[in-house]
Structure formats: C-alpha cells, structure tokens
mmCIF file of N, CA and C in Angstrom:
data_model
loop_
_atom_site.group_PDB
_atom_site.id
_atom_site.type_symbol
_atom_site.label_atom_id
_atom_site.label_comp_id
_atom_site.label_asym_id
_atom_site.label_seq_id
_atom_site.Cartn_x
_atom_site.Cartn_y
_atom_site.Cartn_z
ATOM 1 N N MET T 1 -4.524 9.428 -4.498
ATOM 2 C CA MET T 1 -4.310 8.039 -4.137
ATOM 3 C C MET T 1 -4.132 7.991 -2.633
ATOM 4 N N ARG T 2 -4.783 7.034 -2.022
ATOM 5 C CA ARG T 2 -4.648 6.822 -0.583
ATOM 6 C C ARG T 2 -3.950 5.492 -0.345
ATOM 7 N N ALA T 3 -3.132 5.477 0.697
ATOM 8 C CA ALA T 3 -2.428 4.252 1.036
ATOM 9 C C ALA T 3 -2.265 4.162 2.547
ATOM 10 N N VAL T 4 -2.310 2.953 3.046
ATOM 11 C CA VAL T 4 -1.963 2.657 4.430
ATOM 12 C C VAL T 4 -0.764 1.723 4.367
ATOM 13 N N LEU T 5 0.331 2.157 5.013
ATOM 14 C CA LEU T 5 1.570 1.373 5.034
ATOM 15 C C LEU T 5 1.742 0.770 6.417
ATOM 16 N N GLN T 6 2.097 -0.471 6.457
ATOM 17 C CA GLN T 6 2.418 -1.121 7.716
ATOM 18 C C GLN T 6 3.803 -1.748 7.570
ATOM 19 N N ARG T 7 4.679 -1.412 8.508
ATOM 20 C CA ARG T 7 5.992 -2.043 8.525
ATOM 21 C C ARG T 7 5.786 -3.468 9.031
ATOM 22 N N ILE T 8 6.296 -4.438 8.287
ATOM 23 C CA ILE T 8 5.998 -5.843 8.592
ATOM 24 C C ILE T 8 7.263 -6.696 8.680
ATOM 25 N N THR T 9 7.117 -7.788 9.400
ATOM 26 C CA THR T 9 8.133 -8.835 9.315
ATOM 27 C C THR T 9 7.713 -9.848 8.260
ATOM 28 N N LYS T 10 6.376 -10.006 8.074
ATOM 29 C CA LYS T 10 5.854 -10.863 7.006
ATOM 30 C C LYS T 10 4.382 -10.555 6.794
ATOM 31 N N ALA T 11 3.908 -10.849 5.586
ATOM 32 C CA ALA T 11 2.497 -10.689 5.244
ATOM 33 C C ALA T 11 2.173 -11.583 4.068
ATOM 34 N N GLU T 12 0.908 -11.970 3.992
ATOM 35 C CA GLU T 12 0.455 -12.713 2.819
ATOM 36 C C GLU T 12 -1.019 -12.438 2.579
ATOM 37 N N VAL T 13 -1.412 -12.620 1.330
ATOM 38 C CA VAL T 13 -2.802 -12.433 0.931
ATOM 39 C C VAL T 13 -3.251 -13.698 0.211
ATOM 40 N N SER T 14 -4.443 -14.154 0.574
ATOM 41 C CA SER T 14 -5.010 -15.373 -0.006
ATOM 42 C C SER T 14 -6.345 -15.072 -0.656
ATOM 43 N N VAL T 15 -6.648 -15.841 -1.692
ATOM 44 C CA VAL T 15 -7.954 -15.816 -2.348
ATOM 45 C C VAL T 15 -8.403 -17.261 -2.461
ATOM 46 N N ASP T 16 -9.594 -17.548 -1.960
ATOM 47 C CA ASP T 16 -10.141 -18.911 -1.981
ATOM 48 C C ASP T 16 -9.172 -19.933 -1.373
ATOM 49 N N GLY T 17 -8.516 -19.530 -0.289
ATOM 50 C CA GLY T 17 -7.620 -20.429 0.432
ATOM 51 C C GLY T 17 -6.247 -20.604 -0.186
ATOM 52 N N GLU T 18 -5.972 -19.931 -1.309
ATOM 53 C CA GLU T 18 -4.673 -20.041 -1.976
ATOM 54 C C GLU T 18 -3.898 -18.735 -1.812
ATOM 55 N N VAL T 19 -2.653 -18.829 -1.342
ATOM 56 C CA VAL T 19 -1.807 -17.647 -1.210
ATOM 57 C C VAL T 19 -1.463 -17.137 -2.602
ATOM 58 N N VAL T 20 -1.772 -15.849 -2.853
ATOM 59 C CA VAL T 20 -1.510 -15.253 -4.166
ATOM 60 C C VAL T 20 -0.394 -14.214 -4.110
ATOM 61 N N GLY T 21 -0.011 -13.788 -2.902
ATOM 62 C CA GLY T 21 1.065 -12.822 -2.747
ATOM 63 C C GLY T 21 1.586 -12.824 -1.328
ATOM 64 N N ARG T 22 2.881 -12.532 -1.186
ATOM 65 C CA ARG T 22 3.485 -12.467 0.154
ATOM 66 C C ARG T 22 4.669 -11.521 0.137
ATOM 67 N N SER T 23 5.082 -11.124 1.327
ATOM 68 C CA SER T 23 6.225 -10.235 1.476
ATOM 69 C C SER T 23 6.779 -10.341 2.878
ATOM 70 N N GLY T 24 7.959 -9.805 3.033
ATOM 71 C CA GLY T 24 8.533 -9.629 4.346
ATOM 72 C C GLY T 24 9.985 -9.984 4.375
ATOM 73 N N PRO T 25 10.756 -9.279 5.182
ATOM 74 C CA PRO T 25 10.386 -8.054 5.881
ATOM 75 C C PRO T 25 10.238 -6.889 4.893
ATOM 76 N N GLY T 26 9.474 -5.916 5.301
ATOM 77 C CA GLY T 26 9.230 -4.771 4.435
ATOM 78 C C GLY T 26 7.933 -4.084 4.758
ATOM 79 N N LEU T 27 7.088 -3.926 3.723
ATOM 80 C CA LEU T 27 5.855 -3.164 3.862
ATOM 81 C C LEU T 27 4.633 -3.933 3.375
ATOM 82 N N MET T 28 3.547 -3.766 4.091
ATOM 83 C CA MET T 28 2.203 -4.124 3.630
ATOM 84 C C MET T 28 1.599 -2.801 3.202
ATOM 85 N N ILE T 29 1.156 -2.699 1.950
ATOM 86 C CA ILE T 29 0.595 -1.446 1.439
ATOM 87 C C ILE T 29 -0.819 -1.703 0.943
ATOM 88 N N LEU T 30 -1.786 -1.095 1.610
ATOM 89 C CA LEU T 30 -3.171 -1.092 1.147
ATOM 90 C C LEU T 30 -3.333 0.193 0.343
ATOM 91 N N VAL T 31 -3.860 0.090 -0.874
ATOM 92 C CA VAL T 31 -3.888 1.255 -1.745
ATOM 93 C C VAL T 31 -5.242 1.400 -2.441
ATOM 94 N N CYS T 32 -5.651 2.673 -2.620
ATOM 95 C CA CYS T 32 -6.921 2.988 -3.283
ATOM 96 C C CYS T 32 -6.710 4.157 -4.235
ATOM 97 N N ALA T 33 -7.048 3.965 -5.488
ATOM 98 C CA ALA T 33 -7.025 5.052 -6.463
ATOM 99 C C ALA T 33 -8.306 5.869 -6.306
ATOM 100 N N MET T 34 -8.135 7.177 -6.210
ATOM 101 C CA MET T 34 -9.255 8.095 -6.000
ATOM 102 C C MET T 34 -9.600 8.816 -7.295
ATOM 103 N N GLN T 35 -10.846 9.335 -7.375
ATOM 104 C CA GLN T 35 -11.261 10.142 -8.525
ATOM 105 C C GLN T 35 -10.222 11.234 -8.747
ATOM 106 N N GLY T 36 -9.792 11.430 -9.966
ATOM 107 C CA GLY T 36 -8.824 12.473 -10.301
ATOM 108 C C GLY T 36 -7.381 11.993 -10.301
ATOM 109 N N ASP T 37 -7.126 10.805 -9.770
ATOM 110 C CA ASP T 37 -5.763 10.261 -9.800
ATOM 111 C C ASP T 37 -5.406 9.850 -11.222
ATOM 112 N N ASP T 38 -4.115 9.861 -11.496
ATOM 113 C CA ASP T 38 -3.629 9.419 -12.800
ATOM 114 C C ASP T 38 -2.307 8.686 -12.603
ATOM 115 N N ALA T 39 -1.673 8.307 -13.704
ATOM 116 C CA ALA T 39 -0.416 7.559 -13.625
ATOM 117 C C ALA T 39 0.653 8.345 -12.877
ATOM 118 N N ALA T 40 0.698 9.656 -13.079
ATOM 119 C CA ALA T 40 1.690 10.489 -12.382
ATOM 120 C C ALA T 40 1.463 10.457 -10.874
ATOM 121 N N THR T 41 0.211 10.424 -10.455
ATOM 122 C CA THR T 41 -0.097 10.329 -9.024
ATOM 123 C C THR T 41 0.429 9.020 -8.461
ATOM 124 N N ALA T 42 0.173 7.924 -9.162
ATOM 125 C CA ALA T 42 0.629 6.612 -8.708
ATOM 126 C C ALA T 42 2.157 6.579 -8.609
ATOM 127 N N GLU T 43 2.832 7.182 -9.578
ATOM 128 C CA GLU T 43 4.293 7.210 -9.574
ATOM 129 C C GLU T 43 4.828 8.057 -8.423
ATOM 130 N N LYS T 44 4.176 9.181 -8.147
ATOM 131 C CA LYS T 44 4.592 10.067 -7.048
ATOM 132 C C LYS T 44 4.457 9.353 -5.704
ATOM 133 N N VAL T 45 3.341 8.664 -5.505
ATOM 134 C CA VAL T 45 3.124 7.944 -4.244
ATOM 135 C C VAL T 45 4.118 6.794 -4.111
ATOM 136 N N ALA T 46 4.366 6.071 -5.188
ATOM 137 C CA ALA T 46 5.336 4.975 -5.148
ATOM 138 C C ALA T 46 6.727 5.494 -4.781
ATOM 139 N N ALA T 47 7.126 6.612 -5.372
ATOM 140 C CA ALA T 47 8.443 7.186 -5.077
ATOM 141 C C ALA T 47 8.539 7.621 -3.623
ATOM 142 N N LYS T 48 7.488 8.226 -3.110
ATOM 143 C CA LYS T 48 7.486 8.669 -1.711
ATOM 144 C C LYS T 48 7.610 7.476 -0.770
ATOM 145 N N ILE T 49 6.848 6.425 -1.036
ATOM 146 C CA ILE T 49 6.883 5.239 -0.180
ATOM 147 C C ILE T 49 8.257 4.581 -0.223
ATOM 148 N N ALA T 50 8.854 4.494 -1.397
ATOM 149 C CA ALA T 50 10.165 3.856 -1.534
ATOM 150 C C ALA T 50 11.230 4.578 -0.722
ATOM 151 N N LYS T 51 11.074 5.885 -0.551
ATOM 152 C CA LYS T 51 12.063 6.701 0.160
ATOM 153 C C LYS T 51 11.722 6.926 1.629
ATOM 154 N N MET T 52 10.504 6.564 2.047
ATOM 155 C CA MET T 52 10.051 6.852 3.405
ATOM 156 C C MET T 52 10.930 6.134 4.437
ATOM 157 N N ARG T 53 11.492 6.897 5.353
ATOM 158 C CA ARG T 53 12.430 6.354 6.339
ATOM 159 C C ARG T 53 11.676 5.925 7.598
ATOM 160 N N ILE T 54 11.204 4.687 7.588
ATOM 161 C CA ILE T 54 10.420 4.183 8.722
ATOM 162 C C ILE T 54 10.979 2.886 9.304
ATOM 163 N N PHE T 55 12.187 2.505 8.868
ATOM 164 C CA PHE T 55 12.831 1.305 9.395
ATOM 165 C C PHE T 55 13.998 1.705 10.287
ATOM 166 N N ARG T 56 14.262 0.890 11.287
ATOM 167 C CA ARG T 56 15.292 1.190 12.283
ATOM 168 C C ARG T 56 16.709 1.063 11.715
ATOM 169 N N ASP T 57 17.553 2.006 12.110
ATOM 170 C CA ASP T 57 18.971 1.902 11.794
ATOM 171 C C ASP T 57 19.691 1.225 12.965
ATOM 172 N N ASP T 58 21.018 1.201 12.927
ATOM 173 C CA ASP T 58 21.764 0.514 13.979
ATOM 174 C C ASP T 58 21.737 1.235 15.316
ATOM 175 N N GLN T 59 21.169 2.446 15.353
ATOM 176 C CA GLN T 59 20.993 3.179 16.610
ATOM 177 C C GLN T 59 19.535 3.195 17.046
ATOM 178 N N ASP T 60 18.739 2.309 16.443
ATOM 179 C CA ASP T 60 17.321 2.133 16.768
ATOM 180 C C ASP T 60 16.456 3.359 16.436
ATOM 181 N N LYS T 61 16.900 4.158 15.471
ATOM 182 C CA LYS T 61 16.129 5.316 14.996
ATOM 183 C C LYS T 61 15.461 4.956 13.679
ATOM 184 N N MET T 62 14.257 5.469 13.451
ATOM 185 C CA MET T 62 13.600 5.264 12.161
ATOM 186 C C MET T 62 14.309 6.163 11.151
ATOM 187 N N ASN T 63 15.265 5.572 10.442
ATOM 188 C CA ASN T 63 16.121 6.348 9.574
ATOM 189 C C ASN T 63 16.397 5.662 8.237
ATOM 190 N N LEU T 64 15.818 4.484 8.012
ATOM 191 C CA LEU T 64 16.078 3.723 6.796
ATOM 192 C C LEU T 64 14.785 3.505 6.018
ATOM 193 N N SER T 65 14.929 3.442 4.706
ATOM 194 C CA SER T 65 13.779 3.159 3.840
ATOM 195 C C SER T 65 13.679 1.660 3.584
ATOM 196 N N VAL T 66 12.580 1.250 2.974
ATOM 197 C CA VAL T 66 12.415 -0.154 2.596
ATOM 198 C C VAL T 66 13.507 -0.565 1.607
ATOM 199 N N ARG T 67 13.927 0.359 0.758
ATOM 200 C CA ARG T 67 15.037 0.077 -0.163
ATOM 201 C C ARG T 67 16.336 -0.128 0.595
ATOM 202 N N ASP T 68 16.573 0.732 1.607
ATOM 203 C CA ASP T 68 17.813 0.646 2.384
ATOM 204 C C ASP T 68 17.975 -0.701 3.075
ATOM 205 N N ILE T 69 16.860 -1.302 3.486
ATOM 206 C CA ILE T 69 16.950 -2.581 4.199
ATOM 207 C C ILE T 69 16.869 -3.773 3.257
ATOM 208 N N GLY T 70 16.721 -3.503 1.955
ATOM 209 C CA GLY T 70 16.568 -4.591 0.989
ATOM 210 C C GLY T 70 15.240 -5.300 1.146
ATOM 211 N N GLY T 71 14.211 -4.558 1.599
ATOM 212 C CA GLY T 71 12.896 -5.134 1.845
ATOM 213 C C GLY T 71 12.037 -5.221 0.598
ATOM 214 N N SER T 72 10.861 -5.777 0.784
ATOM 215 C CA SER T 72 9.890 -5.927 -0.297
ATOM 216 C C SER T 72 8.534 -5.441 0.203
ATOM 217 N N ALA T 73 7.531 -5.521 -0.647
ATOM 218 C CA ALA T 73 6.197 -5.048 -0.283
ATOM 219 C C ALA T 73 5.124 -6.015 -0.781
ATOM 220 N N LEU T 74 4.053 -6.057 -0.027
ATOM 221 C CA LEU T 74 2.823 -6.708 -0.468
ATOM 222 C C LEU T 74 1.833 -5.588 -0.716
ATOM 223 N N VAL T 75 1.353 -5.456 -1.950
ATOM 224 C CA VAL T 75 0.461 -4.370 -2.364
ATOM 225 C C VAL T 75 -0.931 -4.958 -2.594
ATOM 226 N N VAL T 76 -1.904 -4.449 -1.838
ATOM 227 C CA VAL T 76 -3.270 -4.963 -1.909
ATOM 228 C C VAL T 76 -4.226 -3.800 -2.171
ATOM 229 N N SER T 77 -5.077 -3.947 -3.181
ATOM 230 C CA SER T 77 -6.070 -2.914 -3.473
ATOM 231 C C SER T 77 -7.133 -2.910 -2.379
ATOM 232 N N GLN T 78 -7.538 -1.697 -1.981
ATOM 233 C CA GLN T 78 -8.566 -1.587 -0.950
ATOM 234 C C GLN T 78 -9.381 -0.319 -1.171
ATOM 235 N N PHE T 79 -10.449 -0.462 -1.961
ATOM 236 C CA PHE T 79 -11.278 0.695 -2.294
ATOM 237 C C PHE T 79 -11.943 1.290 -1.063
ATOM 238 N N THR T 80 -12.039 0.553 0.022
ATOM 239 C CA THR T 80 -12.696 1.080 1.223
ATOM 240 C C THR T 80 -11.909 2.221 1.869
ATOM 241 N N LEU T 81 -10.673 2.460 1.426
ATOM 242 C CA LEU T 81 -9.937 3.634 1.910
ATOM 243 C C LEU T 81 -10.592 4.923 1.432
ATOM 244 N N ALA T 82 -11.471 4.829 0.457
ATOM 245 C CA ALA T 82 -12.197 5.994 -0.062
ATOM 246 C C ALA T 82 -13.478 6.270 0.731
ATOM 247 N N ALA T 83 -13.685 5.570 1.810
ATOM 248 C CA ALA T 83 -14.953 5.659 2.551
ATOM 249 C C ALA T 83 -15.309 7.090 2.941
ATOM 250 N N ASP T 84 -16.541 7.460 2.639
ATOM 251 C CA ASP T 84 -17.135 8.713 3.087
ATOM 252 C C ASP T 84 -18.014 8.334 4.268
ATOM 253 N N LEU T 85 -17.698 8.852 5.434
ATOM 254 C CA LEU T 85 -18.369 8.415 6.664
ATOM 255 C C LEU T 85 -19.345 9.442 7.214
ATOM 256 N N ARG T 86 -19.997 10.185 6.335
ATOM 257 C CA ARG T 86 -20.967 11.180 6.822
ATOM 258 C C ARG T 86 -22.147 10.544 7.541
ATOM 259 N N GLY T 87 -22.545 9.371 7.145
ATOM 260 C CA GLY T 87 -23.650 8.680 7.802
ATOM 261 C C GLY T 87 -23.153 7.426 8.484
ATOM 262 N N ASN T 88 -24.059 6.494 8.710
ATOM 263 C CA ASN T 88 -23.681 5.238 9.347
ATOM 264 C C ASN T 88 -23.234 4.177 8.357
ATOM 265 N N ARG T 89 -23.568 4.365 7.091
ATOM 266 C CA ARG T 89 -23.161 3.423 6.050
ATOM 267 C C ARG T 89 -22.183 4.134 5.128
ATOM 268 N N PRO T 90 -20.934 3.668 5.049
ATOM 269 C CA PRO T 90 -19.956 4.384 4.229
ATOM 270 C C PRO T 90 -20.311 4.358 2.750
ATOM 271 N N GLY T 91 -19.961 5.455 2.073
ATOM 272 C CA GLY T 91 -20.083 5.545 0.628
ATOM 273 C C GLY T 91 -18.695 5.543 0.013
ATOM 274 N N PHE T 92 -18.590 5.081 -1.212
ATOM 275 C CA PHE T 92 -17.286 4.940 -1.851
ATOM 276 C C PHE T 92 -17.220 5.627 -3.208
ATOM 277 N N SER T 93 -18.055 6.644 -3.415
ATOM 278 C CA SER T 93 -18.146 7.291 -4.720
ATOM 279 C C SER T 93 -16.895 8.089 -5.081
ATOM 280 N N THR T 94 -16.015 8.356 -4.128
ATOM 281 C CA THR T 94 -14.797 9.106 -4.449
ATOM 282 C C THR T 94 -13.669 8.197 -4.947
ATOM 283 N N ALA T 95 -13.867 6.880 -4.884
ATOM 284 C CA ALA T 95 -12.892 5.944 -5.453
ATOM 285 C C ALA T 95 -13.020 5.958 -6.970
ATOM 286 N N CYS T 96 -11.930 5.644 -7.651
ATOM 287 C CA CYS T 96 -11.990 5.508 -9.113
ATOM 288 C C CYS T 96 -12.951 4.388 -9.485
ATOM 289 N N PRO T 97 -13.576 4.460 -10.657
ATOM 290 C CA PRO T 97 -14.355 3.323 -11.143
ATOM 291 C C PRO T 97 -13.436 2.095 -11.248
ATOM 292 N N PRO T 98 -13.999 0.899 -11.148
ATOM 293 C CA PRO T 98 -13.181 -0.316 -11.101
ATOM 294 C C PRO T 98 -12.128 -0.455 -12.200
ATOM 295 N N ASP T 99 -12.461 -0.206 -13.454
ATOM 296 C CA ASP T 99 -11.480 -0.368 -14.536
ATOM 297 C C ASP T 99 -10.284 0.564 -14.356
ATOM 298 N N GLU T 100 -10.577 1.820 -14.034
ATOM 299 C CA GLU T 100 -9.515 2.809 -13.826
ATOM 300 C C GLU T 100 -8.749 2.501 -12.534
ATOM 301 N N GLY T 101 -9.470 2.094 -11.497
ATOM 302 C CA GLY T 101 -8.819 1.730 -10.238
ATOM 303 C C GLY T 101 -7.840 0.588 -10.415
ATOM 304 N N LYS T 102 -8.237 -0.418 -11.179
ATOM 305 C CA LYS T 102 -7.351 -1.562 -11.429
ATOM 306 C C LYS T 102 -6.109 -1.127 -12.202
ATOM 307 N N ARG T 103 -6.304 -0.313 -13.220
ATOM 308 C CA ARG T 103 -5.177 0.159 -14.016
ATOM 309 C C ARG T 103 -4.180 0.929 -13.144
ATOM 310 N N LEU T 104 -4.694 1.824 -12.285
ATOM 311 C CA LEU T 104 -3.806 2.628 -11.439
ATOM 312 C C LEU T 104 -3.157 1.794 -10.333
ATOM 313 N N TYR T 105 -3.875 0.827 -9.813
ATOM 314 C CA TYR T 105 -3.306 -0.101 -8.824
ATOM 315 C C TYR T 105 -2.132 -0.863 -9.430
ATOM 316 N N GLU T 106 -2.317 -1.394 -10.620
ATOM 317 C CA GLU T 106 -1.241 -2.126 -11.287
ATOM 318 C C GLU T 106 -0.091 -1.194 -11.652
ATOM 319 N N HIS T 107 -0.407 0.027 -12.053
ATOM 320 C CA HIS T 107 0.625 1.009 -12.384
ATOM 321 C C HIS T 107 1.427 1.363 -11.127
ATOM 322 N N PHE T 108 0.747 1.525 -10.006
ATOM 323 C CA PHE T 108 1.421 1.807 -8.736
ATOM 324 C C PHE T 108 2.404 0.690 -8.379
ATOM 325 N N ALA T 109 1.967 -0.561 -8.454
ATOM 326 C CA ALA T 109 2.840 -1.692 -8.121
ATOM 327 C C ALA T 109 4.060 -1.729 -9.042
ATOM 328 N N ALA T 110 3.853 -1.473 -10.331
ATOM 329 C CA ALA T 110 4.964 -1.451 -11.284
ATOM 330 C C ALA T 110 5.911 -0.283 -10.986
ATOM 331 N N ALA T 111 5.358 0.868 -10.640
ATOM 332 C CA ALA T 111 6.179 2.038 -10.306
ATOM 333 C C ALA T 111 6.994 1.776 -9.048
ATOM 334 N N LEU T 112 6.407 1.109 -8.085
ATOM 335 C CA LEU T 112 7.119 0.761 -6.852
ATOM 336 C C LEU T 112 8.299 -0.155 -7.166
ATOM 337 N N ALA T 113 8.092 -1.109 -8.043
ATOM 338 C CA ALA T 113 9.181 -2.002 -8.461
ATOM 339 C C ALA T 113 10.282 -1.212 -9.171
ATOM 340 N N ARG T 114 9.891 -0.267 -10.025
ATOM 341 C CA ARG T 114 10.892 0.574 -10.701
ATOM 342 C C ARG T 114 11.675 1.431 -9.706
ATOM 343 N N GLU T 115 11.058 1.726 -8.568
ATOM 344 C CA GLU T 115 11.733 2.488 -7.512
ATOM 345 C C GLU T 115 12.655 1.607 -6.669
ATOM 346 N N GLY T 116 12.742 0.324 -7.012
ATOM 347 C CA GLY T 116 13.650 -0.564 -6.307
ATOM 348 C C GLY T 116 13.026 -1.345 -5.171
ATOM 349 N N VAL T 117 11.687 -1.405 -5.159
ATOM 350 C CA VAL T 117 10.991 -2.159 -4.119
ATOM 351 C C VAL T 117 10.260 -3.331 -4.779
ATOM 352 N N PRO T 118 10.855 -4.533 -4.735
ATOM 353 C CA PRO T 118 10.151 -5.684 -5.301
ATOM 354 C C PRO T 118 8.847 -5.897 -4.545
ATOM 355 N N ASN T 119 7.821 -6.325 -5.271
ATOM 356 C CA ASN T 119 6.532 -6.496 -4.598
ATOM 357 C C ASN T 119 5.704 -7.580 -5.252
ATOM 358 N N GLU T 120 4.790 -8.097 -4.449
ATOM 359 C CA GLU T 120 3.744 -8.990 -4.922
ATOM 360 C C GLU T 120 2.421 -8.321 -4.610
ATOM 361 N N THR T 121 1.360 -8.803 -5.254
ATOM 362 C CA THR T 121 0.059 -8.155 -5.112
ATOM 363 C C THR T 121 -1.034 -9.165 -4.793
ATOM 364 N N GLY T 122 -2.154 -8.599 -4.372
ATOM 365 C CA GLY T 122 -3.367 -9.384 -4.280
ATOM 366 C C GLY T 122 -4.026 -9.417 -5.648
ATOM 367 N N ILE T 123 -5.295 -9.774 -5.692
ATOM 368 C CA ILE T 123 -6.054 -9.796 -6.942
ATOM 369 C C ILE T 123 -7.126 -8.718 -6.862
ATOM 370 N N PHE T 124 -7.022 -7.744 -7.749
ATOM 371 C CA PHE T 124 -7.943 -6.607 -7.725
ATOM 372 C C PHE T 124 -9.390 -7.096 -7.777
ATOM 373 N N GLY T 125 -10.213 -6.587 -6.878
ATOM 374 C CA GLY T 125 -11.639 -6.892 -6.860
ATOM 375 C C GLY T 125 -12.014 -8.212 -6.213
ATOM 376 N N ALA T 126 -11.031 -9.018 -5.841
ATOM 377 C CA ALA T 126 -11.323 -10.321 -5.230
ATOM 378 C C ALA T 126 -11.623 -10.158 -3.745
ATOM 379 N N ASP T 127 -12.299 -11.146 -3.191
ATOM 380 C CA ASP T 127 -12.494 -11.234 -1.744
ATOM 381 C C ASP T 127 -11.210 -11.844 -1.192
ATOM 382 N N MET T 128 -10.397 -11.008 -0.543
ATOM 383 C CA MET T 128 -9.067 -11.430 -0.111
ATOM 384 C C MET T 128 -8.995 -11.537 1.400
ATOM 385 N N GLN T 129 -8.162 -12.437 1.870
ATOM 386 C CA GLN T 129 -7.856 -12.552 3.280
ATOM 387 C C GLN T 129 -6.376 -12.187 3.427
ATOM 388 N N VAL T 130 -6.118 -11.202 4.282
ATOM 389 C CA VAL T 130 -4.763 -10.700 4.468
ATOM 390 C C VAL T 130 -4.323 -11.003 5.890
ATOM 391 N N SER T 131 -3.123 -11.540 6.022
ATOM 392 C CA SER T 131 -2.551 -11.737 7.352
ATOM 393 C C SER T 131 -1.168 -11.111 7.360
ATOM 394 N N LEU T 132 -0.787 -10.577 8.503
ATOM 395 C CA LEU T 132 0.498 -9.916 8.596
ATOM 396 C C LEU T 132 0.965 -9.848 10.039
ATOM 397 N N VAL T 133 2.259 -9.648 10.177
ATOM 398 C CA VAL T 133 2.848 -9.343 11.470
ATOM 399 C C VAL T 133 3.382 -7.923 11.348
ATOM 400 N N ASN T 134 2.710 -6.989 12.028
ATOM 401 C CA ASN T 134 3.082 -5.581 12.003
ATOM 402 C C ASN T 134 4.279 -5.397 12.919
ATOM 403 N N ASP T 135 5.354 -4.839 12.392
ATOM 404 C CA ASP T 135 6.598 -4.665 13.123
ATOM 405 C C ASP T 135 6.628 -3.288 13.769
ATOM 406 N N GLY T 136 6.606 -3.246 15.067
ATOM 407 C CA GLY T 136 6.684 -1.967 15.785
ATOM 408 C C GLY T 136 5.642 -1.826 16.875
ATOM 409 N N PRO T 137 4.403 -1.683 16.595
ATOM 410 C CA PRO T 137 3.784 -1.546 15.268
ATOM 411 C C PRO T 137 4.039 -0.156 14.672
ATOM 412 N N VAL T 138 4.201 -0.145 13.373
ATOM 413 C CA VAL T 138 4.323 1.101 12.624
ATOM 414 C C VAL T 138 3.287 1.052 11.518
ATOM 415 N N THR T 139 2.336 1.992 11.553
ATOM 416 C CA THR T 139 1.291 2.104 10.541
ATOM 417 C C THR T 139 1.166 3.573 10.168
ATOM 418 N N ILE T 140 1.239 3.876 8.869
ATOM 419 C CA ILE T 140 1.211 5.252 8.396
ATOM 420 C C ILE T 140 0.186 5.381 7.287
ATOM 421 N N TRP T 141 -0.632 6.423 7.376
ATOM 422 C CA TRP T 141 -1.668 6.723 6.395
ATOM 423 C C TRP T 141 -1.164 7.831 5.494
ATOM 424 N N LEU T 142 -1.386 7.688 4.195
ATOM 425 C CA LEU T 142 -0.875 8.649 3.212
ATOM 426 C C LEU T 142 -1.987 8.981 2.219
ATOM 427 N N ASP T 143 -2.139 10.261 1.927
ATOM 428 C CA ASP T 143 -3.123 10.711 0.934
ATOM 429 C C ASP T 143 -2.441 11.697 0.003
ATOM 430 N N SER T 144 -2.347 11.365 -1.276
ATOM 431 C CA SER T 144 -1.656 12.231 -2.230
ATOM 432 C C SER T 144 -2.303 13.610 -2.328
ATOM 433 N N ALA T 145 -3.578 13.718 -2.020
ATOM 434 C CA ALA T 145 -4.270 14.999 -2.070
ATOM 435 C C ALA T 145 -3.831 15.931 -0.939
ATOM 436 N N SER T 146 -3.187 15.363 0.092
ATOM 437 C CA SER T 146 -2.742 16.154 1.240
ATOM 438 C C SER T 146 -1.325 16.686 1.060
ATOM 439 N N GLY T 147 -0.699 16.344 -0.055
ATOM 440 C CA GLY T 147 0.651 16.876 -0.281
ATOM 441 C C GLY T 147 1.690 15.874 -0.385
#
C-alpha cells in the first residue's frame, strides 16, 4: 500500500461540485492499494500513520501524532501512486484491480478510525477535486513494501 500524507489545517474533496468529505486540522491521506496488498497491509499502514509523530509539540518539535492532537483525516483513493514511469506515459498495472482496490481503501479508512483517527473519504473511482492547506508544509511518502 502506498500513501502520501500531508499535514493540514483543512482539506476537502468534491465530486461534481458537491463536497463529499473534509477534515482539519490533521492529515490529508492519498492512498493506493498495490498488487499483493491485503487487509493486514491496510491495517499495518493505518496503525503506522495513526502513530506517526509529525505534529508540533509545545517546544515546536515534530513529536505528536494525529491522535495526540485530536486531529482527523481526509482519505482519498489515488491509484496514480502506483505509476510506473519507465516511459513517458505512466502505467498503473501494479495497482490492485478496482474491486479489490476499493475494498482495501475502505478497509484502510475503517482501520484508521479504529486506531482513533476519525476520517472522511472521497468517492472511490470518481473524478474528484481536492483542496487543502498544507501545514508546514509537511508531506511524507509511505510504501508498505519498503518496511
């Protein structure tokens, strides 16, 4: 599973001009289920993100998690994180097939909530418009295959 986390003051996702999910302060999480991922992978990534200390403490050090600050998350599926860039046109064959990708995306969001991070989501497979205010900026890329 691949994810891009952005520390945010606020974020929202719209489909056809209607806001379908929002968050803030907390995290914007773009997530992609990869071939070979399963429910355990989604749970492992959710647990890691919930504990990741990327928020400032009272001494201005990145020492607090999204849970510690009472934050929330906006979780948006993004299969393009699976991009294979060997040529000029990216390929996405390493992403899970859509049905499995949707199941794992929803499982990830539910696992994140069980980890104490309330979240809202976009709509899997929809053409979404995402807006956010990146706090810091802090942006972190995570790949479960890397450890």
